[in-house]
Coordinates of C-alpha atoms and ligand atoms in Angstrom, one line a residue:
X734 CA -26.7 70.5 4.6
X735 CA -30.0 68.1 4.6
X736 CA -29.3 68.5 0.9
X737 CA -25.8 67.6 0.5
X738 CA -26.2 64.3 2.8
X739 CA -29.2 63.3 0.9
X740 CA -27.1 63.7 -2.2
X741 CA -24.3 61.2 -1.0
X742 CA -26.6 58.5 0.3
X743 CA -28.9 58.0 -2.4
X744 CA -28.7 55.5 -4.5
X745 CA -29.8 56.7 -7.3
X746 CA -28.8 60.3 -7.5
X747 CA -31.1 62.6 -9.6
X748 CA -29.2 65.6 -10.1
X749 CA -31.2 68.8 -9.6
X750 CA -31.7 70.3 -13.2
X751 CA -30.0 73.7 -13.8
X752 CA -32.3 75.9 -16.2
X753 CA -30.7 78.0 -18.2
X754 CA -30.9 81.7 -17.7
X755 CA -31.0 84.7 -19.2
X756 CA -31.8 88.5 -18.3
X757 CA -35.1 89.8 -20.0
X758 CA -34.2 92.7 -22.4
X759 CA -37.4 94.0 -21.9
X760 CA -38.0 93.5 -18.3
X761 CA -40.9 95.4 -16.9
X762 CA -40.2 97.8 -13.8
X763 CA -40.0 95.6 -10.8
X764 CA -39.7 96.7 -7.4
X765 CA -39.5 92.7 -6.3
X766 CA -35.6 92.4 -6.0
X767 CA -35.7 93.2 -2.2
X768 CA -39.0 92.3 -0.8
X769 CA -38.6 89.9 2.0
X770 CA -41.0 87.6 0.4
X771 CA -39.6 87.3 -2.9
X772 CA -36.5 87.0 -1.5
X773 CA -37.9 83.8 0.8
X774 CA -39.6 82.8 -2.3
X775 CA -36.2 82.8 -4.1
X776 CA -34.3 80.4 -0.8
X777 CA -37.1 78.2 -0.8
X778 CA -36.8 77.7 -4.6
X779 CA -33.2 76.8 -4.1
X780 CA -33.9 74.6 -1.3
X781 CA -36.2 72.4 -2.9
X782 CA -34.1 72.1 -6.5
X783 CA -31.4 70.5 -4.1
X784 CA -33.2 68.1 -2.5
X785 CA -32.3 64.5 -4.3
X786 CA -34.9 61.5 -3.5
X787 CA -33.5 59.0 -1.7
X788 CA -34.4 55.9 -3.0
X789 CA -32.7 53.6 -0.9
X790 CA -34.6 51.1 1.6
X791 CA -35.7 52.1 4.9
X792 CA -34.1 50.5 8.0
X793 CA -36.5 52.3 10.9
X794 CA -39.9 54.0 10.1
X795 CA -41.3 56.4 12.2
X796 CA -44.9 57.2 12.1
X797 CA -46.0 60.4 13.9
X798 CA -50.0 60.6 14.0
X799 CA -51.5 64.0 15.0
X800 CA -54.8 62.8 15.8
X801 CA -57.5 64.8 14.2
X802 CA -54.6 67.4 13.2
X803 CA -56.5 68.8 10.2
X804 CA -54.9 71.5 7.7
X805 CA -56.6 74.6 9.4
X806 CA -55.1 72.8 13.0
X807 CA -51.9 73.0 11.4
X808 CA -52.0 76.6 10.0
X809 CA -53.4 77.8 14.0
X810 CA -50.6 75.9 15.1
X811 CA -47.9 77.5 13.7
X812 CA -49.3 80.6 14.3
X813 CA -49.9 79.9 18.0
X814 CA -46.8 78.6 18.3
X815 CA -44.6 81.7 16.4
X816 CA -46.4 83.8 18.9
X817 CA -45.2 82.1 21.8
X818 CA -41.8 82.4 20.6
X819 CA -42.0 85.7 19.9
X820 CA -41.9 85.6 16.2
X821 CA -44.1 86.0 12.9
X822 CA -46.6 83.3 13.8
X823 CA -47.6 83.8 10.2
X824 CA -44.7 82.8 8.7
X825 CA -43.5 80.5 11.1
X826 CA -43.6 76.5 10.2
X827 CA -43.9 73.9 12.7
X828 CA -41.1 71.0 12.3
X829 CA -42.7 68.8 10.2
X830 CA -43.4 71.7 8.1
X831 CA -40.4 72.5 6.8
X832 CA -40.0 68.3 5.6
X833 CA -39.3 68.5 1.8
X834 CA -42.1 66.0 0.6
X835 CA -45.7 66.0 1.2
X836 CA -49.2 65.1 -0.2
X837 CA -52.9 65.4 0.7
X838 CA -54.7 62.5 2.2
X839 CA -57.9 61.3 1.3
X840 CA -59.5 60.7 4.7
X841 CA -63.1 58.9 4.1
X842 CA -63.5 55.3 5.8
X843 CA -65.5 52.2 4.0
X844 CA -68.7 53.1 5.2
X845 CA -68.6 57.1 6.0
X846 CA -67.5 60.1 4.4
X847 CA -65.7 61.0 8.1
X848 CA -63.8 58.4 9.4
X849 CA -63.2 58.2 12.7
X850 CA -59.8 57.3 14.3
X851 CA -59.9 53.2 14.4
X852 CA -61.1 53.1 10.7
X853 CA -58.0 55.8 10.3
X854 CA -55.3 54.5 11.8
X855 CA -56.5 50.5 9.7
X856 CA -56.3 52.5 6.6
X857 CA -52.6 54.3 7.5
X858 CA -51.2 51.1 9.3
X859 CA -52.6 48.4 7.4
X860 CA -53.4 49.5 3.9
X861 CA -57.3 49.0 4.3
X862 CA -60.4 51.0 4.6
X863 CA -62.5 49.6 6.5
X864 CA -65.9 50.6 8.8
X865 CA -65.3 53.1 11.9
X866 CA -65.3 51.9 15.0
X867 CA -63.1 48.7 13.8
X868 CA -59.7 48.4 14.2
X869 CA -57.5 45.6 12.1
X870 CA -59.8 44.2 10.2
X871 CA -61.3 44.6 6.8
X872 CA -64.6 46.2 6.0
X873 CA -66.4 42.6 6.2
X874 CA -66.2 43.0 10.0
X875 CA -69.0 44.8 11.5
X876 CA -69.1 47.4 14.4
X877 CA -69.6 45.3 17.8
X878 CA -70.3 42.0 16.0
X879 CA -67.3 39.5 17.7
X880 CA -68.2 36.9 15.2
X881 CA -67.2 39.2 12.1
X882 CA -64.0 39.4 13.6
X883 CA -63.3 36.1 12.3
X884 CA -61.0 35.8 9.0
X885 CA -60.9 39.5 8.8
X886 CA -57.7 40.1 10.4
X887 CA -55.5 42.3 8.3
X888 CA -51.8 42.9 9.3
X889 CA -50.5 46.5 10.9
X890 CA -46.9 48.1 9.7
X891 CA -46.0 47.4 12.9
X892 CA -46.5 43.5 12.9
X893 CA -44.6 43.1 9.6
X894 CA -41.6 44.5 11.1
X895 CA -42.0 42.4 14.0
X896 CA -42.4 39.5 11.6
X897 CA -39.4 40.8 9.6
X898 CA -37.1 40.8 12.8
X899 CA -36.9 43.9 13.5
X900 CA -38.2 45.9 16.5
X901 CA -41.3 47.9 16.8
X902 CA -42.9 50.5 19.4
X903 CA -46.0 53.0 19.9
X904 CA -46.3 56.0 22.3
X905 CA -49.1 58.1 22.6
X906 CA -50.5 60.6 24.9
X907 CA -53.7 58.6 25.2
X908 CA -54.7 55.0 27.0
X909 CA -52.6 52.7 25.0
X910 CA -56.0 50.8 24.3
X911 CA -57.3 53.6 22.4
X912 CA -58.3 54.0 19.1
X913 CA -55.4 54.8 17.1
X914 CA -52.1 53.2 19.2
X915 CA -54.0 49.9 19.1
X916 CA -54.2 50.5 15.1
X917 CA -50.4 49.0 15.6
X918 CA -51.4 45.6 17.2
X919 CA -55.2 44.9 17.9
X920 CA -57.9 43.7 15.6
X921 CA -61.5 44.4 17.1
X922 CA -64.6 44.8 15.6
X923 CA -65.2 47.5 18.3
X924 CA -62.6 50.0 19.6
X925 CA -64.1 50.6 22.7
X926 CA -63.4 47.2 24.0
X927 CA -60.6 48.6 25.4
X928 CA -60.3 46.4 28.5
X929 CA -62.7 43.1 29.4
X930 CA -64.8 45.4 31.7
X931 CA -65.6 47.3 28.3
X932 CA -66.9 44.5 26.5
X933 CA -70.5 42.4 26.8
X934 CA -71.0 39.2 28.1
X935 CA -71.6 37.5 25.2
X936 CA -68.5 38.9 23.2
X937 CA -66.7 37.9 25.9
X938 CA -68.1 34.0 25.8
X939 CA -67.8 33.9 22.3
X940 CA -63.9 34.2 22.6
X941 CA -63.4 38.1 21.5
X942 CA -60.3 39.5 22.9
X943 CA -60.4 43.1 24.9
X944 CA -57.4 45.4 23.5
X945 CA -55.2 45.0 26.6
X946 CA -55.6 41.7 26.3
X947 CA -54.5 41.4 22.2
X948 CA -51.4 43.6 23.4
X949 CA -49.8 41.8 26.3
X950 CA -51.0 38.2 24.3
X951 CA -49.7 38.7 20.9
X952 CA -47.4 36.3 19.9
X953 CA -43.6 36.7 21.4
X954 CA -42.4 37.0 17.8
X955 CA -45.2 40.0 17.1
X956 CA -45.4 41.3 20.6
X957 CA -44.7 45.3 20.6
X958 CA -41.3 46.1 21.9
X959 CA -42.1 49.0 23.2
X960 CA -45.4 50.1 24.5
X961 CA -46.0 53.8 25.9
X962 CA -48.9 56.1 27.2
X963 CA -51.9 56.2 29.5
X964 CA -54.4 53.4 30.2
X965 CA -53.0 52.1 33.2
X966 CA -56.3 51.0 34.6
X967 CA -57.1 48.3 31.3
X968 CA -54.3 45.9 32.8
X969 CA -54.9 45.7 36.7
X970 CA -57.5 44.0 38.2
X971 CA -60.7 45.7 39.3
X972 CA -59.7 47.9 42.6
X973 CA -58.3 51.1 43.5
X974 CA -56.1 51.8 40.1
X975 CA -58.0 48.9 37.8
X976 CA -61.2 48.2 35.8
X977 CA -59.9 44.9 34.2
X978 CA -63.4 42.0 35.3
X979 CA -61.0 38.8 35.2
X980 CA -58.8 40.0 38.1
X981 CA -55.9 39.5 35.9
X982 CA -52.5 42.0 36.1
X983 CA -51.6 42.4 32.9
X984 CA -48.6 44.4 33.9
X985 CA -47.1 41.4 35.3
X986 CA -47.9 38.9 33.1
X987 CA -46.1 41.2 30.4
X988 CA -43.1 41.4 32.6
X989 CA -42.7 37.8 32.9
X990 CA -43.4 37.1 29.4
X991 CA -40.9 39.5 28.0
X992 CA -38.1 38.5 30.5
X993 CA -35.2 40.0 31.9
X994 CA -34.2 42.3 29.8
X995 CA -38.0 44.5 30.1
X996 CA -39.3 47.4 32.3
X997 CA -42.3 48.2 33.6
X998 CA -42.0 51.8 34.5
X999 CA -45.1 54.5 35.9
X1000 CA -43.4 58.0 36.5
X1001 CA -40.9 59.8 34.3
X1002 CA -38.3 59.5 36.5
X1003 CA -38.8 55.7 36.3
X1004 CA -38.3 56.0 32.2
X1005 CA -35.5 58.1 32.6
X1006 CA -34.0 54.9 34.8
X1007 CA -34.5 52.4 32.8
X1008 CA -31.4 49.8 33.0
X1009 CA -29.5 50.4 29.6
X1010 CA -29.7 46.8 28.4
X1011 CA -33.6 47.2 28.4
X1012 CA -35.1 45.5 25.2
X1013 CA -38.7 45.8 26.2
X1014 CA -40.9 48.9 27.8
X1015 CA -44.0 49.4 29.1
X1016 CA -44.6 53.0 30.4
X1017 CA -48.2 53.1 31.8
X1018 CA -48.1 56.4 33.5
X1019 CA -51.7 57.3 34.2
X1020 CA -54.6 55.4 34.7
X1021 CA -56.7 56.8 32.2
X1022 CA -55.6 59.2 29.0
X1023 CA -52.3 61.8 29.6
X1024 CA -53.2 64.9 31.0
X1025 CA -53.3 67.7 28.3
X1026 CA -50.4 69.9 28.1
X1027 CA -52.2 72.7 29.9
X1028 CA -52.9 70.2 32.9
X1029 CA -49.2 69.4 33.1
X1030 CA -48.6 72.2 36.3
X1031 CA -51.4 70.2 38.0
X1032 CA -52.0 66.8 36.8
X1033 CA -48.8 66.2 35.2
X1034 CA -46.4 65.8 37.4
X1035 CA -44.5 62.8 37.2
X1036 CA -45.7 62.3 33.4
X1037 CA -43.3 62.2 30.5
X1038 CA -43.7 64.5 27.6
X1039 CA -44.9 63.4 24.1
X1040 CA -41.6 63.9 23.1
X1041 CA -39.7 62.3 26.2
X1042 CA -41.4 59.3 25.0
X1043 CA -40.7 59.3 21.9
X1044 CA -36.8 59.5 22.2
X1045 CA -36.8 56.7 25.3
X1046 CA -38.5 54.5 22.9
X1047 CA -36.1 55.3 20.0
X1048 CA -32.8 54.2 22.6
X1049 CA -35.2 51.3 23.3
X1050 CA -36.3 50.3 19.7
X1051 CA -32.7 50.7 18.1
X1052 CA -30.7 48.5 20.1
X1053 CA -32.3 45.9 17.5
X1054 CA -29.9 45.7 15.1
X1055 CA -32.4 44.8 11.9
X1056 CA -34.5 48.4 12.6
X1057 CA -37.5 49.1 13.9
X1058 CA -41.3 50.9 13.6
X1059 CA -42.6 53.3 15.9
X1060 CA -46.1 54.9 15.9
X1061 CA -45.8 58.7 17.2
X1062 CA -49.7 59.4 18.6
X1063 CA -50.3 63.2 19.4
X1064 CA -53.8 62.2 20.4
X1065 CA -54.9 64.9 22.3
X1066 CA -54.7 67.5 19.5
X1067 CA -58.3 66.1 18.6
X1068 CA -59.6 65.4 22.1
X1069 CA -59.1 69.1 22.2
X1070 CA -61.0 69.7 19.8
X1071 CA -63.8 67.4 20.5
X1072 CA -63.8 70.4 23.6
X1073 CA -64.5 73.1 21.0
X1074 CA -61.2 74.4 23.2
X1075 CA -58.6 75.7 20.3
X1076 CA -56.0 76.2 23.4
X1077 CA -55.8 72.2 24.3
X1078 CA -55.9 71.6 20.6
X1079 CA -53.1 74.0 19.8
X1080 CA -50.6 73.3 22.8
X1081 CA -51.2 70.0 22.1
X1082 CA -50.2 70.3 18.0
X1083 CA -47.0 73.0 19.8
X1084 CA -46.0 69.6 21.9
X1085 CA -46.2 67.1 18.6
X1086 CA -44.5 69.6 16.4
X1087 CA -41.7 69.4 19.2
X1088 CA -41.2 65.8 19.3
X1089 CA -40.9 65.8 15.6
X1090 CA -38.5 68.5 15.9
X1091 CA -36.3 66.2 18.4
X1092 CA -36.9 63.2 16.7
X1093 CA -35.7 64.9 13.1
X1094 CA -32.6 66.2 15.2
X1095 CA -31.7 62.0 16.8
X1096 CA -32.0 59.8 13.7
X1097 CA -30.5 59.2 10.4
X1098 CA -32.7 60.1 7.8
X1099 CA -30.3 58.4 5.2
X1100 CA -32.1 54.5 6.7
X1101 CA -34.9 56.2 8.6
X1102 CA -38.3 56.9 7.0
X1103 CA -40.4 59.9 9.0
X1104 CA -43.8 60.4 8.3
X1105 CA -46.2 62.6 9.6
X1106 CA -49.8 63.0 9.0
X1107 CA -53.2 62.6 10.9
X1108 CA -56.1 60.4 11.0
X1109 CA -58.7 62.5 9.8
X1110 CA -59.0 66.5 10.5
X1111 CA -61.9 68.7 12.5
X1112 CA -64.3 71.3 11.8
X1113 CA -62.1 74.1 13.2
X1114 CA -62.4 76.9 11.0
X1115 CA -59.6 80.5 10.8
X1116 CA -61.8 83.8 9.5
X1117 CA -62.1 87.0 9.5
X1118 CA -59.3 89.4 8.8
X1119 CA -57.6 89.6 12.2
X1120 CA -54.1 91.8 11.6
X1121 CA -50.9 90.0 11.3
X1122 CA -49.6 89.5 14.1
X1123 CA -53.0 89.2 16.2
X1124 CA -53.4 86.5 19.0
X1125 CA -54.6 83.8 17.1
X1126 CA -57.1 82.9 19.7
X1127 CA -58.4 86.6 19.6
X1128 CA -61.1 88.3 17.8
X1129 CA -61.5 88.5 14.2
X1130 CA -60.7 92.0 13.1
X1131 CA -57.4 94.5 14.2
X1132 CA -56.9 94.2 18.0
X1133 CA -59.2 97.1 19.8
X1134 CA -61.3 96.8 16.7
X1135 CA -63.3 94.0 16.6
X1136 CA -65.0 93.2 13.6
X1137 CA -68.7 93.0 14.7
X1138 CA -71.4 90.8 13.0
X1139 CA -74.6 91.3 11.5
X1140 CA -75.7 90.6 15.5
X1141 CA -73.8 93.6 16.8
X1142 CA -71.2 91.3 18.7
X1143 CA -67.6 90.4 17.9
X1144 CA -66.7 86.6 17.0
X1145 CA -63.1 85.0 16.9
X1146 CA -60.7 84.0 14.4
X1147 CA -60.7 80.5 15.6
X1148 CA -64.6 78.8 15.8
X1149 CA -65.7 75.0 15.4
X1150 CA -68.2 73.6 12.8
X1151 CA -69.8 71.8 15.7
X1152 CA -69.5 71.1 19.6
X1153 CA -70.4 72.1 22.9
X1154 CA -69.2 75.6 22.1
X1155 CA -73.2 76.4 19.9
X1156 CA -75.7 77.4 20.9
X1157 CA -77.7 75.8 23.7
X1158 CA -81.9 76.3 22.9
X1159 CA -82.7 79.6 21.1
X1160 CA -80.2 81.4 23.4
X1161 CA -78.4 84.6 21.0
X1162 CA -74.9 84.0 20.3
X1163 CA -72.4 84.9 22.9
X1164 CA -70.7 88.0 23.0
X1165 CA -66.8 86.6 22.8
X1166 CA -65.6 90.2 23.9
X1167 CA -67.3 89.7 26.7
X1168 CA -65.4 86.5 27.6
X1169 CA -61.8 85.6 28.3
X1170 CA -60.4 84.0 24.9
X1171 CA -57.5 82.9 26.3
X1172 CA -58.5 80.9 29.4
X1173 CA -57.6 77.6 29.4
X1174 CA -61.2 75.8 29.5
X1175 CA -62.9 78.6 26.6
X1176 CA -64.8 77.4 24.2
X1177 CA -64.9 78.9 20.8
X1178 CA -68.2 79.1 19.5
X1179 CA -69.4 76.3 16.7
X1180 CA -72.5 76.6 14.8
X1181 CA -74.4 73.7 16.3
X1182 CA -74.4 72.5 19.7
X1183 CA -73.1 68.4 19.9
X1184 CA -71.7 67.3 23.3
X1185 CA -68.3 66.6 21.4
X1186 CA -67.3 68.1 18.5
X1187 CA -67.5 66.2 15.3
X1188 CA -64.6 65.1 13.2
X1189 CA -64.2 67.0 9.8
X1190 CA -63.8 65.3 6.4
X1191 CA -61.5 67.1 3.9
X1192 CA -58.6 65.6 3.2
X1193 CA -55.6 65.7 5.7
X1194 CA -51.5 66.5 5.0
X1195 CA -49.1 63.8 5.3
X1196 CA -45.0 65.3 5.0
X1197 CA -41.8 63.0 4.7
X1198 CA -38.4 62.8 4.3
X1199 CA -35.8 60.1 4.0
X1200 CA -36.1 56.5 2.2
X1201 CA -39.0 56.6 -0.3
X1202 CA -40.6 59.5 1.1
X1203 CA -40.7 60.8 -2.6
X1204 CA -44.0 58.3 -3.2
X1205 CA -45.6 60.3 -0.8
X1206 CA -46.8 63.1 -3.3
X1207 CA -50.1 64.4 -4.7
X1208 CA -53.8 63.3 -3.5
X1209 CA -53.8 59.9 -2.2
X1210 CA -55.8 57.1 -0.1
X1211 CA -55.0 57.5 3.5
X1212 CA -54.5 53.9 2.6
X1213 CA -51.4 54.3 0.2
X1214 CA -49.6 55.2 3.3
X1215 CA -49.3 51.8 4.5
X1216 CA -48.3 51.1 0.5
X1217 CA -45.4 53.6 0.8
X1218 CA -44.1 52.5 4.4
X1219 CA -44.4 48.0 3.2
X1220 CA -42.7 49.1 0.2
X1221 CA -40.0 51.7 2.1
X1222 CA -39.2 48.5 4.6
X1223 CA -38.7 46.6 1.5
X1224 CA -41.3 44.0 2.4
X1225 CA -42.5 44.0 -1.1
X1226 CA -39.9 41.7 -2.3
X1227 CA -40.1 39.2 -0.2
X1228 CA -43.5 38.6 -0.5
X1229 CA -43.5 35.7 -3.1
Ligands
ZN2771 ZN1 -61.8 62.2 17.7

């Protein structure tokens, strides 16, 4: 069906190329005809000679970031979440998955070979690399120096569909401060200066702006339409709910600058109730980061879903009639991780997958660009020869059979590179069958102990479908992103 549509809306059709065929006279013996995967093999084959590129220009772009979603994140993922459903977990493909173009990303910042998320999310949403810790600016600018800020400013995605008219969003699970939603709107020389409390003194004097402060001040023409996450506690004044030093509520003074037809909203329910001629949205609902997914029985209540989110701010973001951008953060897939704890990290990756999934099912992918990728990946690591089938956040080796080590214990399929899950001192390895795998705070074991597990460096997947989502193919720059979204808007031709 995808196939078919795709064929009528390019614009330039490129038919899918019919081979001849022939049957081999001298065919050897095969016994292939009816194996399930030779027969997959075959519908996949067909599938993908039928997609047609569509080359026309993209009126919406949709950006969906798994934070620290790294290949091996991916492949537990769909594991984890066939096994919840019931089904091969092996075989199974989580909804971005199953998009018909995709590349590898190459992942390293200006001045590491392991970026982290701010130097990231510049390269993706602004087409440079530049040093981590920095958002929006070039790789002039250096980490915590205010005064490099200056003439290093380099525009997001996001502002140049602003600039262009049309509307633009982010949502996240995280502070809306943080690293990788601010990639859409801030330009700091260090991504911790989250809120004014968060900076020094002297940065301060010397006329940096906090993050809060770059979102709620941005020009009315560049000002984010749609703004959606945690964070609560960077806009209100220092107190009960806020950290902010100025004793400023930047809740309000967004309200008043966006007008009438804006909502400030806190609970679910209060997104859910948004007046239908609202324009503008800011959903701050908690004071910090989201809870994890796990947390939700307890410390979720009230708290929209990743993917709840995602298709308020879609109703929001398309009543501009000129398109829109909207950054999709799962950015607790790699704060699970930094935990060592595969079960945050994959319930988390279950939840993104899902609001791709309902996003994919909402919009037109004959003027809507989706891409999905992440940042940078994690040192999570799958081994040792558990069955099909096995819980993937079980021991290496058939079920009842461990696999034991050279030590004489088990170990698990899923383990870390690094993190709070090695070893502490010269204590022996933990016995994992002698631990509960599957509670919700485990950690798998890592190979060196760091309070926070450290981000990985191998190259990361991006997958696409709909206008110019063909470009995105082969190894690339995380930066080339950017290159293919400008391009996609068709921003390229009005440059001159
Ligand atoms: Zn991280």
């Amino acid at each position: 069906m995808r196939s078919l549509v795709l064929a009528l809306v390019a614009s330039v059709a490129i038919p899918a190329i019919a081979l001849p065929t022939k049957v081999l006279a001298q065919a050897p013996a095969s016994a292939s005809a009816n194996d399930p995967y030779y027969k997959a093999g075959e519908a996949a084959l067909a599938r993908q000679m039928a997609v047609v590129p569509n080359t026309g220009k993209a009126k919406n772009i949709i950006l969906f970031l798994g934070d620290g979603m790294g290949i091996s994140t991916i492949t537990a993922g769909r594991i984890y979440d066939g096994q919840l459903k019931g089904v091969d977990g092996e075989s199974n493909s989580l909804a971005f998955e199953k998009l018909p173009y995709s590349a590898l990303s190459k992942t390293y910042s200006h001045d590491t070979q392991v970026t982290d998320s701010a130097a990231g999310i510049t390269a993706i949403m602004s087409g440079v690399k530049t040093r981590n810790k920095i958002i929006g600016l070039t790789g002039a600018a250096i980490g915590e120096k205010c005064e490099t800020e200056k003439g290093a400013s380099v525009a997001s995605v996001a502002e140049l569909a602003k600039a262009d008219g049309r509307a633009a969003g982010v949502v996240t699970t995280t502070r809306v401060t943080h690293a990788t939603p601010a990639g859409a709107y801030a330009h700091t020389a260090y991504r911790d200066w989250e809120g004014d409390g968060d900076m020094p003194v002297e940065a301060r004097q010397a006329g940096c702006k906090d993050i809060a402060r770059q979102l709620i001040e941005a020009p009315d023409a560049l000002r984010l339409d749609v703004v959606m996450g945690g964070g609560r506690s960077r806009f209100l004044p220092d107190g009960k709910d806020g950290k902010r030093a100025d004793g400023r509520d930047l809740t309000a003074e967004w309200l008043k600058a966006e007008g009438p037809d804006s909502a400030y909203v806190t609970t679910v329910d209060q997104l859910k109730a948004i007046p239908a001629g609202a324009k503008h949205v800011l959903g701050l609902f908690a004071n910090e980061h989201l809870p994890y997914e796990v947390e939700r029985p307890v410390l979720g209540q009230g708290v929209p879903t990743l993917t709840e989110m995602a298709l308020s701010a879609i109703d929001v973001l398309s009543k501009n009639p000129n398109g829109y951008f909207l950054l999709v953060e799962g950015g607790k897939i790699d704060m699970g991780s930094h935990l060592d704890n595969a079960k945050r990290t994959l319930t988390e990756t279950v939840e993104f997958s899902k609001a791709v999934e309902a996003v994919l099912a909402k919009v037109d992918l004959k003027d809507t660009l989706v891409v999905v990728t992440a940042d940078h990946s994690h040192g999570l690591v799958i081994s040792g020869y558990a069955a099909r089938n096995a819980p993937i956040l079980g021991l290496a080796g058939n079920e009842g059979e461990p696999i034991l080590a050279g030590d004489g214990k088990a170990y698990t399929t899923l383990m870390f590179a690094t993190g709070p899950g090695g070893p502490e001192g010269v204590d022996a390895r933990r016995d994992p069958a002698k631990e509960d795998m599957d509670d919700v705070d485990y950690h798998q074991q890592a190979v060196v102990n760091l309070p926070s597990s450290a981000h990985a460096g191998e190259d990361v997947g991006v997958f696409a479908d709909g206008p110019q989502a063909f470009l995105l193919r082969g190894v690339v720059e995380e930066s080339y992103i950017f290159q293919v979204m400008r391009h996609a808007f068709g921003f390229d031709a009005k440059k001159k």
